[in-house]
Coordinates of N, CA and C in Angstrom, one line a residue:
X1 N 25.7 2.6 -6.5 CA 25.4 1.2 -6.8 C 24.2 1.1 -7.8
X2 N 24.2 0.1 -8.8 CA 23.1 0.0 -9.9 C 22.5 -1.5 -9.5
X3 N 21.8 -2.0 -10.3 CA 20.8 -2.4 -10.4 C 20.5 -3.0 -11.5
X4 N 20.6 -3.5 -12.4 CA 19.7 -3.2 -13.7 C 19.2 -2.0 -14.5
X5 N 20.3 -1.2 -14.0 CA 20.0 0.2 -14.8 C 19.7 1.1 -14.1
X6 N 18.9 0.7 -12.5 CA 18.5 2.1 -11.7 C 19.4 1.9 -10.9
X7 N 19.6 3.3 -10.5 CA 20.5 3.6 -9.1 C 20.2 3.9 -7.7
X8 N 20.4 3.2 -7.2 CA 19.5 3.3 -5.7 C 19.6 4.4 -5.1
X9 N 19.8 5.5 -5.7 CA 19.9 6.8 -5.2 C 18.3 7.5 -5.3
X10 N 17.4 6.7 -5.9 CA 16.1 6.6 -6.4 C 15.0 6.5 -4.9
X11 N 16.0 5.3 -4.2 CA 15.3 5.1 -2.3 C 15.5 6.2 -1.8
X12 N 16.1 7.4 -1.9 CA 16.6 8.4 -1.2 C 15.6 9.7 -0.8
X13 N 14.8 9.2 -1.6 CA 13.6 10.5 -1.4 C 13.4 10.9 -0.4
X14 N 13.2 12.0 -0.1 CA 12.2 12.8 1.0 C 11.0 12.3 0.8
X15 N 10.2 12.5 2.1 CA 8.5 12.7 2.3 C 8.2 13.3 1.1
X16 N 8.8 14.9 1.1 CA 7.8 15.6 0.1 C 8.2 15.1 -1.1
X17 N 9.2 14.4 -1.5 CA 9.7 14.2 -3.1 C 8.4 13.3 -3.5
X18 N 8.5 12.1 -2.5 CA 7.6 11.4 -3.1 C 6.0 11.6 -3.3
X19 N 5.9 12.2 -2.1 CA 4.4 13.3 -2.3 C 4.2 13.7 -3.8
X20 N 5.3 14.2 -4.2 CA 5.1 15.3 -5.0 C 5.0 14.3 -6.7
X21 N 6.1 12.8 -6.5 CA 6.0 12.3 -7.5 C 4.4 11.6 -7.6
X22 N 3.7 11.2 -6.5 CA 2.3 10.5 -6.7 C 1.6 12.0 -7.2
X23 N 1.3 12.8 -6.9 CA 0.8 14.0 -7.3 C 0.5 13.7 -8.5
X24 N 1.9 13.7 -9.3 CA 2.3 13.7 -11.1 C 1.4 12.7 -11.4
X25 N 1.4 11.5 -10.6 CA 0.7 10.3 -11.5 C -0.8 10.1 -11.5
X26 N -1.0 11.0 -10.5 CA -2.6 10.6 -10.1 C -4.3 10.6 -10.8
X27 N -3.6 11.1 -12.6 CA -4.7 11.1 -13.2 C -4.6 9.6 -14.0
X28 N -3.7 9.1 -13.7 CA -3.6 7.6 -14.5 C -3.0 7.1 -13.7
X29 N -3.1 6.8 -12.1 CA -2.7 6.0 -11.3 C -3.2 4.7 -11.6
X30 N -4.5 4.5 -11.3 CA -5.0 3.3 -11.3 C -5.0 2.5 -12.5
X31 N -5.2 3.3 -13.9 CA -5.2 2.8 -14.9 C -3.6 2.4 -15.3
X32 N -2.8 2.5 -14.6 CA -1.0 2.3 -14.8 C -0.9 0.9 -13.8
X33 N -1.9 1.0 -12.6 CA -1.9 -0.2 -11.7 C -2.1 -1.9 -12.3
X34 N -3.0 -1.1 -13.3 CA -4.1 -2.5 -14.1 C -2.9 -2.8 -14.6
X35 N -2.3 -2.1 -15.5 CA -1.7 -2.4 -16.7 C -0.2 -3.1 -16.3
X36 N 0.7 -2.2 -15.1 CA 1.4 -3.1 -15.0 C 1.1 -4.1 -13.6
X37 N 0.5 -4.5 -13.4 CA 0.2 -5.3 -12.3 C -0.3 -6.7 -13.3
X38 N -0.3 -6.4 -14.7 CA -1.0 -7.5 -15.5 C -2.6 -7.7 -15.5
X39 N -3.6 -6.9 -14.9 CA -5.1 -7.1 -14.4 C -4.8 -7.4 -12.8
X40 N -3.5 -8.4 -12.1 CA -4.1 -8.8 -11.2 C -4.5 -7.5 -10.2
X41 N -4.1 -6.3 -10.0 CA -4.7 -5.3 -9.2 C -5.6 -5.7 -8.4
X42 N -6.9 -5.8 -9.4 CA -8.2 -6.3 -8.8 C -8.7 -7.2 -8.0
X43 N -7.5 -8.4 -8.7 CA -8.0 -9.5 -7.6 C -7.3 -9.3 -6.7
X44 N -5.8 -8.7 -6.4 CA -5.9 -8.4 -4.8 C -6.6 -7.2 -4.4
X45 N -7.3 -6.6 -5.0 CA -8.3 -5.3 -3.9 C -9.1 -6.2 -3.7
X46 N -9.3 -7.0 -4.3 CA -10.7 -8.1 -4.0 C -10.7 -9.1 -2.7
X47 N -9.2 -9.6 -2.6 CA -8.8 -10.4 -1.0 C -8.9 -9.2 -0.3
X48 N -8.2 -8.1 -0.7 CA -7.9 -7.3 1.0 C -9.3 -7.0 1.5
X49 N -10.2 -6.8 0.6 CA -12.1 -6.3 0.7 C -12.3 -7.6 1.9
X50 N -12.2 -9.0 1.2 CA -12.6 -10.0 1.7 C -11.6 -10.1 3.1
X51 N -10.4 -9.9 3.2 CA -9.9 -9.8 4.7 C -10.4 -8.8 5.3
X52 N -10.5 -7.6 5.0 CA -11.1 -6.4 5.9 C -12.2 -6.9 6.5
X53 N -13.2 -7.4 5.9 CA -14.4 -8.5 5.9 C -15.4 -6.8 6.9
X54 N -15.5 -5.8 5.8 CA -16.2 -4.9 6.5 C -17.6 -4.8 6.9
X55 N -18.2 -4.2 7.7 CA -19.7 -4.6 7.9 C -20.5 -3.0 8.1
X56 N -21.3 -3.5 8.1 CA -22.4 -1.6 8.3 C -22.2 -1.0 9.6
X57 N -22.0 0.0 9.5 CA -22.0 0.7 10.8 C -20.5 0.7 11.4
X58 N -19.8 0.3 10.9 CA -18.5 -0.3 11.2 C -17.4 1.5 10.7
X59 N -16.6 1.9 11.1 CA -15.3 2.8 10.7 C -13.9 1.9 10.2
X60 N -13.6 2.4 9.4 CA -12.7 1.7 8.3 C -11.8 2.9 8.0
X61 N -10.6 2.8 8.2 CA -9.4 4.1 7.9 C -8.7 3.0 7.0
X62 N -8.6 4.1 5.4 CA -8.0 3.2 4.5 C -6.7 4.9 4.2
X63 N -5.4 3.6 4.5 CA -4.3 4.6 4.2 C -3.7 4.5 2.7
X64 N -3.0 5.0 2.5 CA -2.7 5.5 0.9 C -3.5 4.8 0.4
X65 N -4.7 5.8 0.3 CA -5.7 5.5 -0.6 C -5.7 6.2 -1.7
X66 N -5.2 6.8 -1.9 CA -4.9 7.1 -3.4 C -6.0 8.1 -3.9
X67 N -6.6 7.4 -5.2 CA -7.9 8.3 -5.6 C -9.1 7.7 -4.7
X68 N -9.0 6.6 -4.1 CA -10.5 6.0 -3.2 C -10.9 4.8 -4.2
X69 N -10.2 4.3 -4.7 CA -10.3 3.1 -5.8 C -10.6 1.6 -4.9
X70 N -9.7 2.0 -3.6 CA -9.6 0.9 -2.8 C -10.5 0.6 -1.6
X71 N -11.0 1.8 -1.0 CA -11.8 2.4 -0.3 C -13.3 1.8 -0.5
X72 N -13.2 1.9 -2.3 CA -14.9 1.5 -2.3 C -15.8 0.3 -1.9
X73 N -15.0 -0.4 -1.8 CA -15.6 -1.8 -1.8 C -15.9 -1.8 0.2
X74 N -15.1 -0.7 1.1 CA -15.8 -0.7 2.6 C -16.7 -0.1 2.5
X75 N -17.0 1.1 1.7 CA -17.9 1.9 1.7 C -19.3 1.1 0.9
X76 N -19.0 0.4 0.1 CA -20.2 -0.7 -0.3 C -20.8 -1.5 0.6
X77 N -20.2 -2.0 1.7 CA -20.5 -2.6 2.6 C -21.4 -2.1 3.7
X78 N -21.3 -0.8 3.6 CA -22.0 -0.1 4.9 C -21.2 0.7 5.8
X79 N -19.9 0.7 5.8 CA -18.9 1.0 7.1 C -18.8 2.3 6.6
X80 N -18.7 3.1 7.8 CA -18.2 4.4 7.5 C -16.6 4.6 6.7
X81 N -16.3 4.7 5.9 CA -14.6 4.6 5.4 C -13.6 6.2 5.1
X82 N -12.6 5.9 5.5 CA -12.2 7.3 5.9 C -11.3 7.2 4.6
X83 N -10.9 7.7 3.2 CA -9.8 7.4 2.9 C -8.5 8.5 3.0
X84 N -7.1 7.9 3.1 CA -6.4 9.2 3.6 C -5.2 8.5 2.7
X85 N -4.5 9.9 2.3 CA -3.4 9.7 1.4 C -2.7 11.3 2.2
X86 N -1.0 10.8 2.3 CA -0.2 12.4 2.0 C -0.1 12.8 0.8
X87 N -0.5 12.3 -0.2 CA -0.5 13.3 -1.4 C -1.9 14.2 -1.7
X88 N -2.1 14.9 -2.0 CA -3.1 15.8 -2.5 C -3.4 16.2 -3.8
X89 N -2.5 15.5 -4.7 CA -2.6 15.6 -5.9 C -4.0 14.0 -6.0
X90 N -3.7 13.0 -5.1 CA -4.4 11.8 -5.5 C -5.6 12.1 -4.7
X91 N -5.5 12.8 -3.8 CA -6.9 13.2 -2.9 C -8.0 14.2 -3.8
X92 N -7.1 14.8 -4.6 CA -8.2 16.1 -5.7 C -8.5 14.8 -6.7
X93 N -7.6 14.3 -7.5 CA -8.3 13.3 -8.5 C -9.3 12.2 -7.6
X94 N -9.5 12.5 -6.3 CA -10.3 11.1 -5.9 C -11.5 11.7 -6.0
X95 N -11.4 13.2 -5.0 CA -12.3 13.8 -4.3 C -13.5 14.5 -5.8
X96 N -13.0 14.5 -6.9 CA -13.2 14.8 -8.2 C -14.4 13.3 -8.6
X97 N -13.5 12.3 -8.3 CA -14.3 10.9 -8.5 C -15.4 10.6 -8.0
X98 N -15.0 10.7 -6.7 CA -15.9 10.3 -5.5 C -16.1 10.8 -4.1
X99 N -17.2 12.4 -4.7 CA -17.2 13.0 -4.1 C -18.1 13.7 -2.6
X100 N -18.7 11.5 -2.4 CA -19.3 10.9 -1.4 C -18.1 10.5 -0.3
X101 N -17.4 10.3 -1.0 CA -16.0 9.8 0.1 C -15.1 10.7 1.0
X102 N -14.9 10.8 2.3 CA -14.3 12.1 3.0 C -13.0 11.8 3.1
X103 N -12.6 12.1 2.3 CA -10.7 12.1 2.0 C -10.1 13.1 3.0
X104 N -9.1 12.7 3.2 CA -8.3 13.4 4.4 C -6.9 12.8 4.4
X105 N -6.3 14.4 3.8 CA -5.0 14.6 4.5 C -4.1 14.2 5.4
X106 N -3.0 13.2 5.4 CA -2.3 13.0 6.2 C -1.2 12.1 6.4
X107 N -0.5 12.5 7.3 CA 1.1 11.4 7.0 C 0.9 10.1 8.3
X108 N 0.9 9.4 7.7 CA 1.0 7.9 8.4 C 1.5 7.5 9.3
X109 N 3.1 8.7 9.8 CA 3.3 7.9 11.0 C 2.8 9.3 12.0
X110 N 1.7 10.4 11.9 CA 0.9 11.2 13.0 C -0.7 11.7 11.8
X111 N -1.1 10.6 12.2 CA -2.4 10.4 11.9 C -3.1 11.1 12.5
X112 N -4.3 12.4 11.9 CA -5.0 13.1 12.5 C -6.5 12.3 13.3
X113 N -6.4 11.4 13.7 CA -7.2 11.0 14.5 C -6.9 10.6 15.8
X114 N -7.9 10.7 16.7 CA -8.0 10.0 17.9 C -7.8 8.6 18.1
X115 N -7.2 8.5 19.7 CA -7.3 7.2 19.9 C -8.6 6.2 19.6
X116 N -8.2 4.6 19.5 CA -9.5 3.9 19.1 C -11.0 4.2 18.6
X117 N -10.6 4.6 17.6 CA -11.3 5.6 16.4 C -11.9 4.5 15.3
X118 N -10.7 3.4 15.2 CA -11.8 2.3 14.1 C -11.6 1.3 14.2
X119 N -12.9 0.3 13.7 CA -12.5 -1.0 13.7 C -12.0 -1.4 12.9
X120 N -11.3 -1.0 11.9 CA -10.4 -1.7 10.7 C -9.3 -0.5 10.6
X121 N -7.8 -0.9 10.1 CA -7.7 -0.2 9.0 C -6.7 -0.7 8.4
X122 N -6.3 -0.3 7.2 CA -5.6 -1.0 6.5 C -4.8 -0.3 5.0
X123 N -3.7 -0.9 4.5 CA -3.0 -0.1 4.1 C -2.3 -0.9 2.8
X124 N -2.7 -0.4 1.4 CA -2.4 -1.1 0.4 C -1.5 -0.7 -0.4
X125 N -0.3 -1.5 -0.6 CA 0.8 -1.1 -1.6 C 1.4 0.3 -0.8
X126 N 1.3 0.5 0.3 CA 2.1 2.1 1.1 C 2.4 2.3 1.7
X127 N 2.4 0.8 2.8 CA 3.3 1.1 3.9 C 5.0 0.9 3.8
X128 N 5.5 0.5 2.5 CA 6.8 0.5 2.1 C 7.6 1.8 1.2
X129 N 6.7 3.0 1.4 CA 6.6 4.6 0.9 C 6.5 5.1 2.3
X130 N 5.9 4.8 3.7 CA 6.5 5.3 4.7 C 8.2 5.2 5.1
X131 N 8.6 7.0 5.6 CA 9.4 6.5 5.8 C 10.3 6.1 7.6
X132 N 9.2 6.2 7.9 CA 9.4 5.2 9.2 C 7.9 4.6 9.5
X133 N 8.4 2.5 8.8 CA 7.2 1.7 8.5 C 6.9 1.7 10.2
X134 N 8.1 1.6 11.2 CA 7.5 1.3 12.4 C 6.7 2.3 13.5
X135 N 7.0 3.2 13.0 CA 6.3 4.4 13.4 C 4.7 4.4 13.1
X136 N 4.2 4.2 11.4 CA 3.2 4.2 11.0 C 2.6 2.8 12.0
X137 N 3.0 1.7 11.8 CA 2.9 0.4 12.1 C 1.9 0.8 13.4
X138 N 2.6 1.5 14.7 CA 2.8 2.1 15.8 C 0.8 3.3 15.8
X139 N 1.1 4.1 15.0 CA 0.3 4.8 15.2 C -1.1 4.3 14.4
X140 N -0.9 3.4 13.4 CA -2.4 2.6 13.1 C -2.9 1.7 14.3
X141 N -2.1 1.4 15.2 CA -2.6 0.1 16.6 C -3.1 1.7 17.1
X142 N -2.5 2.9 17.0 CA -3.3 3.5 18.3 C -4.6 4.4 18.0
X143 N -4.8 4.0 16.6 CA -6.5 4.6 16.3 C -7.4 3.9 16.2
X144 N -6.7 2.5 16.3 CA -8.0 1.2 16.2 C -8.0 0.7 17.8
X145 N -9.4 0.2 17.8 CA -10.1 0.2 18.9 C -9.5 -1.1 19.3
X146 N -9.6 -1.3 20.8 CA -9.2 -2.7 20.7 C -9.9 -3.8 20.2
X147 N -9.6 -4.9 20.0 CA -10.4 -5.8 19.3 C -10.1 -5.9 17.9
X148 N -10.1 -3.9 17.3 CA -9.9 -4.2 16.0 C -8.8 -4.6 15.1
X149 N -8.7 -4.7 14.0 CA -8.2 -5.5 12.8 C -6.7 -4.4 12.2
X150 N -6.3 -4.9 11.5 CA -5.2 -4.3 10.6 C -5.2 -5.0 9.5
X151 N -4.8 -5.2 8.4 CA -4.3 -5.6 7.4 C -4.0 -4.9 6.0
X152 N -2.7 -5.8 6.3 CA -1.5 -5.0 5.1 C -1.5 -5.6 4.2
X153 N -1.9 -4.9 2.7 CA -1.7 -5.4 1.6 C -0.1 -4.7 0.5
X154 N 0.6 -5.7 0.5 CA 2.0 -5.0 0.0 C 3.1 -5.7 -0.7
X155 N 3.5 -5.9 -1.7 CA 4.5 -6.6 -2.5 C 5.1 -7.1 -1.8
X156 N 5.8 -8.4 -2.2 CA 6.8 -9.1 -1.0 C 7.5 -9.7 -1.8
X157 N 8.1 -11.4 -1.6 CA 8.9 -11.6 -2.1 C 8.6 -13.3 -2.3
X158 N 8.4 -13.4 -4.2 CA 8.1 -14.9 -4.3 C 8.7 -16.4 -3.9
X159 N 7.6 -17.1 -3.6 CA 8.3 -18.1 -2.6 C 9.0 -19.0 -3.3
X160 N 8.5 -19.4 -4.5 CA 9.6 -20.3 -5.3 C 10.5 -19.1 -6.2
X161 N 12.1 -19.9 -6.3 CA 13.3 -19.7 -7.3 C 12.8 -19.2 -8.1
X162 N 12.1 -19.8 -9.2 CA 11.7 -19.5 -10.8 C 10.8 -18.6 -10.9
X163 N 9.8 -18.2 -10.6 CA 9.2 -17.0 -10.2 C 9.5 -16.2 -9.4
X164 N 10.7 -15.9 -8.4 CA 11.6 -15.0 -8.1 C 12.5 -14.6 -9.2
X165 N 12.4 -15.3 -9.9 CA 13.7 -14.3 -11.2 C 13.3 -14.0 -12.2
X166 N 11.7 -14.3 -12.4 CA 10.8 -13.9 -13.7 C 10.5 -12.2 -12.8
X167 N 10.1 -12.6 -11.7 CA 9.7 -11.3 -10.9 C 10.8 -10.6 -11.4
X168 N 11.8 -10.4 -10.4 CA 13.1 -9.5 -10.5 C 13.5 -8.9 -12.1
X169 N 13.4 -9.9 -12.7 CA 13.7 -9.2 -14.0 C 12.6 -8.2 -15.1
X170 N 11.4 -8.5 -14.2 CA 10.3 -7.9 -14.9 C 10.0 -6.8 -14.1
X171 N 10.4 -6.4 -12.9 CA 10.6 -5.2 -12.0 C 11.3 -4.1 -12.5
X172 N 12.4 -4.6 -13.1 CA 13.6 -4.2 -13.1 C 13.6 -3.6 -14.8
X173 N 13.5 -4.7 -15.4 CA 13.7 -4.4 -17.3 C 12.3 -3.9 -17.8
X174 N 10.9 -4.5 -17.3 CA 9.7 -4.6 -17.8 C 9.0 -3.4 -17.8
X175 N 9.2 -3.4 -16.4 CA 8.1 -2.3 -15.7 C 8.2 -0.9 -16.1
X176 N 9.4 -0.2 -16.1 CA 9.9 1.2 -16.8 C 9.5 1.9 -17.8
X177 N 9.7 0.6 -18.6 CA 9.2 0.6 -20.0 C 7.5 0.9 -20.2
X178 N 6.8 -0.1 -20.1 CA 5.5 -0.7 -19.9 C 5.2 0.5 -19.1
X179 N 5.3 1.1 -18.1 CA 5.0 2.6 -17.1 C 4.8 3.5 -18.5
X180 N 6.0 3.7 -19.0 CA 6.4 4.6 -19.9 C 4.9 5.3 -21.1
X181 N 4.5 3.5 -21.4 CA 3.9 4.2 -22.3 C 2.3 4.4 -22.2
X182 N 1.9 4.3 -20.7 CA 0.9 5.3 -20.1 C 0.7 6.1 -18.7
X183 N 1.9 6.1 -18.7 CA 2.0 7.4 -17.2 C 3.1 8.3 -17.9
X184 N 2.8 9.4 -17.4 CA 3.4 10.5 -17.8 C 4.7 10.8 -17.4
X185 N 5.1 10.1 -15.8 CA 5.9 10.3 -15.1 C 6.6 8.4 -14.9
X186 N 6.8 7.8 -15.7 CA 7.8 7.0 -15.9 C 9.1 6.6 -14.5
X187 N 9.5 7.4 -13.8 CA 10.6 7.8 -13.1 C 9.5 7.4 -12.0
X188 N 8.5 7.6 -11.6 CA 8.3 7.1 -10.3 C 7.8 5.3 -10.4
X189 N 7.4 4.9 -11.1 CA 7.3 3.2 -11.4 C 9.4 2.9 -11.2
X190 N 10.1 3.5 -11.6 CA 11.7 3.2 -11.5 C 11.2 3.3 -10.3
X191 N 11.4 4.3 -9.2 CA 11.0 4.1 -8.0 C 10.6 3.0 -7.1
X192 N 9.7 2.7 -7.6 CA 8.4 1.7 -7.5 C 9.2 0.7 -7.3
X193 N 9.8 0.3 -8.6 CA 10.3 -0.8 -8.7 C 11.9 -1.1 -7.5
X194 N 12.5 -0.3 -7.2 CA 13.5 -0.4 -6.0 C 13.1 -0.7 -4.7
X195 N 11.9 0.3 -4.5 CA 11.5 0.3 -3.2 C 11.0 -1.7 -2.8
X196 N 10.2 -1.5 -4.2 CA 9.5 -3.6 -3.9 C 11.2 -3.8 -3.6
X197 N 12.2 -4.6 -4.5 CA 12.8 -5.0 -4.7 C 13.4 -5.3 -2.9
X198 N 13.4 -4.1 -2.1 CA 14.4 -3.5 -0.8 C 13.2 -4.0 0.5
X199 N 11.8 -4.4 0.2 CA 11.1 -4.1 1.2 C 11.3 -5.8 1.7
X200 N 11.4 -5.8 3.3 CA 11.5 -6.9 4.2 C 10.6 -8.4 3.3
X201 N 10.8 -9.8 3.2 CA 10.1 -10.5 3.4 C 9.1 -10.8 4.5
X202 N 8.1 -11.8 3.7 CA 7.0 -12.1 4.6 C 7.0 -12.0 6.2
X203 N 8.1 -13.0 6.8 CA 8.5 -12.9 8.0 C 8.8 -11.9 9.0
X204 N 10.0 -11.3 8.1 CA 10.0 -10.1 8.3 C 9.0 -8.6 8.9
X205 N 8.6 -8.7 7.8 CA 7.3 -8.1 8.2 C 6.4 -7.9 9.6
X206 N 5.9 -9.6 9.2 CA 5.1 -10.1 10.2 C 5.5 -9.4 11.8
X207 N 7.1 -9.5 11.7 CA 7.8 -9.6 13.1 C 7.5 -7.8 13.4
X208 N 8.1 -7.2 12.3 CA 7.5 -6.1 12.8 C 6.3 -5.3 12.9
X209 N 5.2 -6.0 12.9 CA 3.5 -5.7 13.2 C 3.8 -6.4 14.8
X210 N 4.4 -7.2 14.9 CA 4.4 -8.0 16.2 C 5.1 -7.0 17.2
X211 N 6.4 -6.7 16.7 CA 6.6 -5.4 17.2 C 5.8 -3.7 18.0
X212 N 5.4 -3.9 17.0 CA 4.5 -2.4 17.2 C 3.3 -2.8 18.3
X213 N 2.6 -4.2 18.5 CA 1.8 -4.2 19.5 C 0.7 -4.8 18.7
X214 N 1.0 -5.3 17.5 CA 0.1 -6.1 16.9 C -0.3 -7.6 17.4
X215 N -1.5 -8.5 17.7 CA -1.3 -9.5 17.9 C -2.1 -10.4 17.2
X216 N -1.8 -12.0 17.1 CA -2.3 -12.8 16.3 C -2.3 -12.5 14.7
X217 N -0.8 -12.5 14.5 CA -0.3 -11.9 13.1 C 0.2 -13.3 12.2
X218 N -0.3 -12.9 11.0 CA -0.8 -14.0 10.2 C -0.4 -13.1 9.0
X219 N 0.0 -14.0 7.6 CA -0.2 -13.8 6.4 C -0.7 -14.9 5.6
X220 N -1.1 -13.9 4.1 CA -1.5 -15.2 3.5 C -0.6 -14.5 2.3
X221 N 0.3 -15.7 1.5 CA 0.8 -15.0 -0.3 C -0.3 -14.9 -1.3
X222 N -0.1 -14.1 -2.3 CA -1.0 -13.7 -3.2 C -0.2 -13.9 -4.2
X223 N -0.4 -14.3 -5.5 CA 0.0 -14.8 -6.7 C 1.2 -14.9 -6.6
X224 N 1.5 -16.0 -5.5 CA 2.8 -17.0 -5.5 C 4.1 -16.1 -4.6
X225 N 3.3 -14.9 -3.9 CA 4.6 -14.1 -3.1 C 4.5 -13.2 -3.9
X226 N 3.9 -12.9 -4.6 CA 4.4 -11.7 -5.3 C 4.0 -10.3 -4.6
X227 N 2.4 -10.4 -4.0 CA 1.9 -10.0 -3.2 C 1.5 -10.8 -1.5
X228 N 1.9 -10.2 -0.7 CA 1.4 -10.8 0.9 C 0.5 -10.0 1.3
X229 N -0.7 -10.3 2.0 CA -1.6 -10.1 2.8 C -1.6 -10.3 4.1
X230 N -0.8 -9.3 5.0 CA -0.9 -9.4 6.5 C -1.3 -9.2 7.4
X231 N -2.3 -9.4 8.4 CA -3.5 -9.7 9.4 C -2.9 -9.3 10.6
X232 N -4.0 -8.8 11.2 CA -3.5 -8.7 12.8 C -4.6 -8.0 13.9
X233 N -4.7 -8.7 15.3 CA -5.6 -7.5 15.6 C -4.6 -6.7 16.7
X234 N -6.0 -6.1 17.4 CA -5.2 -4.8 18.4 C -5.7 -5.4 19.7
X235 N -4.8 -6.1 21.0 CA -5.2 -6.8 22.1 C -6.0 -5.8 22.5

């Protein structure tokens, strides 16, 4: 079945395939984020900082953290911040960057930490690259303390018509292209672009954080649905 050109045989990855394609990208991840994300990147690292709402002394587990781009702004705050990615290609470009930050290894749905381990954690643009979200969903409630926080920052799906078909078509035709001509690896934004396209709406979502043992689950949309911001704590 196609798409606008891609073939959803693209969703089919393995764990390690996709490991292996962030790997490829990880010296121009972020600078590929700016560019096609249009700038807004920043202003959502900028809400999810402000929902994390981190404090000193505080532990913060930030998942696909990539190079630690996202990471920074708990660590400015005072909180101890863990950042963890399963790629190792984006952990050496981080650990290269920012080589104050304790990067660590690891797959999202058997997290090498202990029970109620933090008061935050949270998970941007990655929990739709796990591939069992409910699983992950499952083992973030069991390293946060109770009391503490979650929040998912993750592509979703715009709330008005007209900006749902500007989206879709710029996923789809735009994005490949525009990848193309500053990432090296092209083929994983094709990726990119299916996975958004296939991931649950807002609601959706929501339901399954409620599932996993999440409570007082809340979103907020980010430039019109394009991005959602989802909240929750750990009873």
């Amino acid at each position: 079945m196609k798409n606008g050109g891609v073939t959803r045989a693209s969703l089919d990855k393995q764990p390690h395939d996709v490991a292996a394609m962030f790997d490829q990208v990880a010296a121009k991840y972020d600078l590929t984020n700016d560019v096609i994300s249009l700038g807004q990147a920043r202003l959502w690292r900028r809400a999810v900082a402000q929902a994390v709402a981190a404090r000193p002394g505080e532990r913060v587990l930030d998942l696909a953290a990539g190079t630690g781009t996202s990471s920074l702004p708990f660590s400015d705050a005072g909180a101890y911040t863990v950042p963890c990615d399963f790629s190792t290609g984006m952990l050496g470009e981080g650990k290269q960057r920012r080589p104050f930050l304790p990067f660590t290894a690891g797959d999202a749905t058997r997290l090498p930490f202990r029970d109620d381990v933090f008061d935050a954690v949270t998970i941007s643009f990655g929990l739709r690259n796990v591939q069992d979200t409910q699983a992950a969903l499952g083992e973030m409630l069991r390293v946060t303390r109770p009391g503490g926080r979650i929040v998912v920052c993750e592509f979703s799906h715009p709330v008005l018509p007209p900006l749902r078909t500007v989206y879709t078509e710029y996923l789809m035709k735009a994005l490949p292209p525009i990848a193309r001509t500053v990432c090296s690896n092209p083929e994983a934004y094709v990726y990119l672009a299916e996975s958004i396209r296939s991931w649950p709406d807002q609601p959706r979502l929501a339901r399954r954080l409620q599932r996993a043992g999440w409570d007082a689950v809340a979103w907020r949309n980010l430039t019109g649905g394009i991005v959602a911001l989802h909240r929750g704590t750990k009873p």
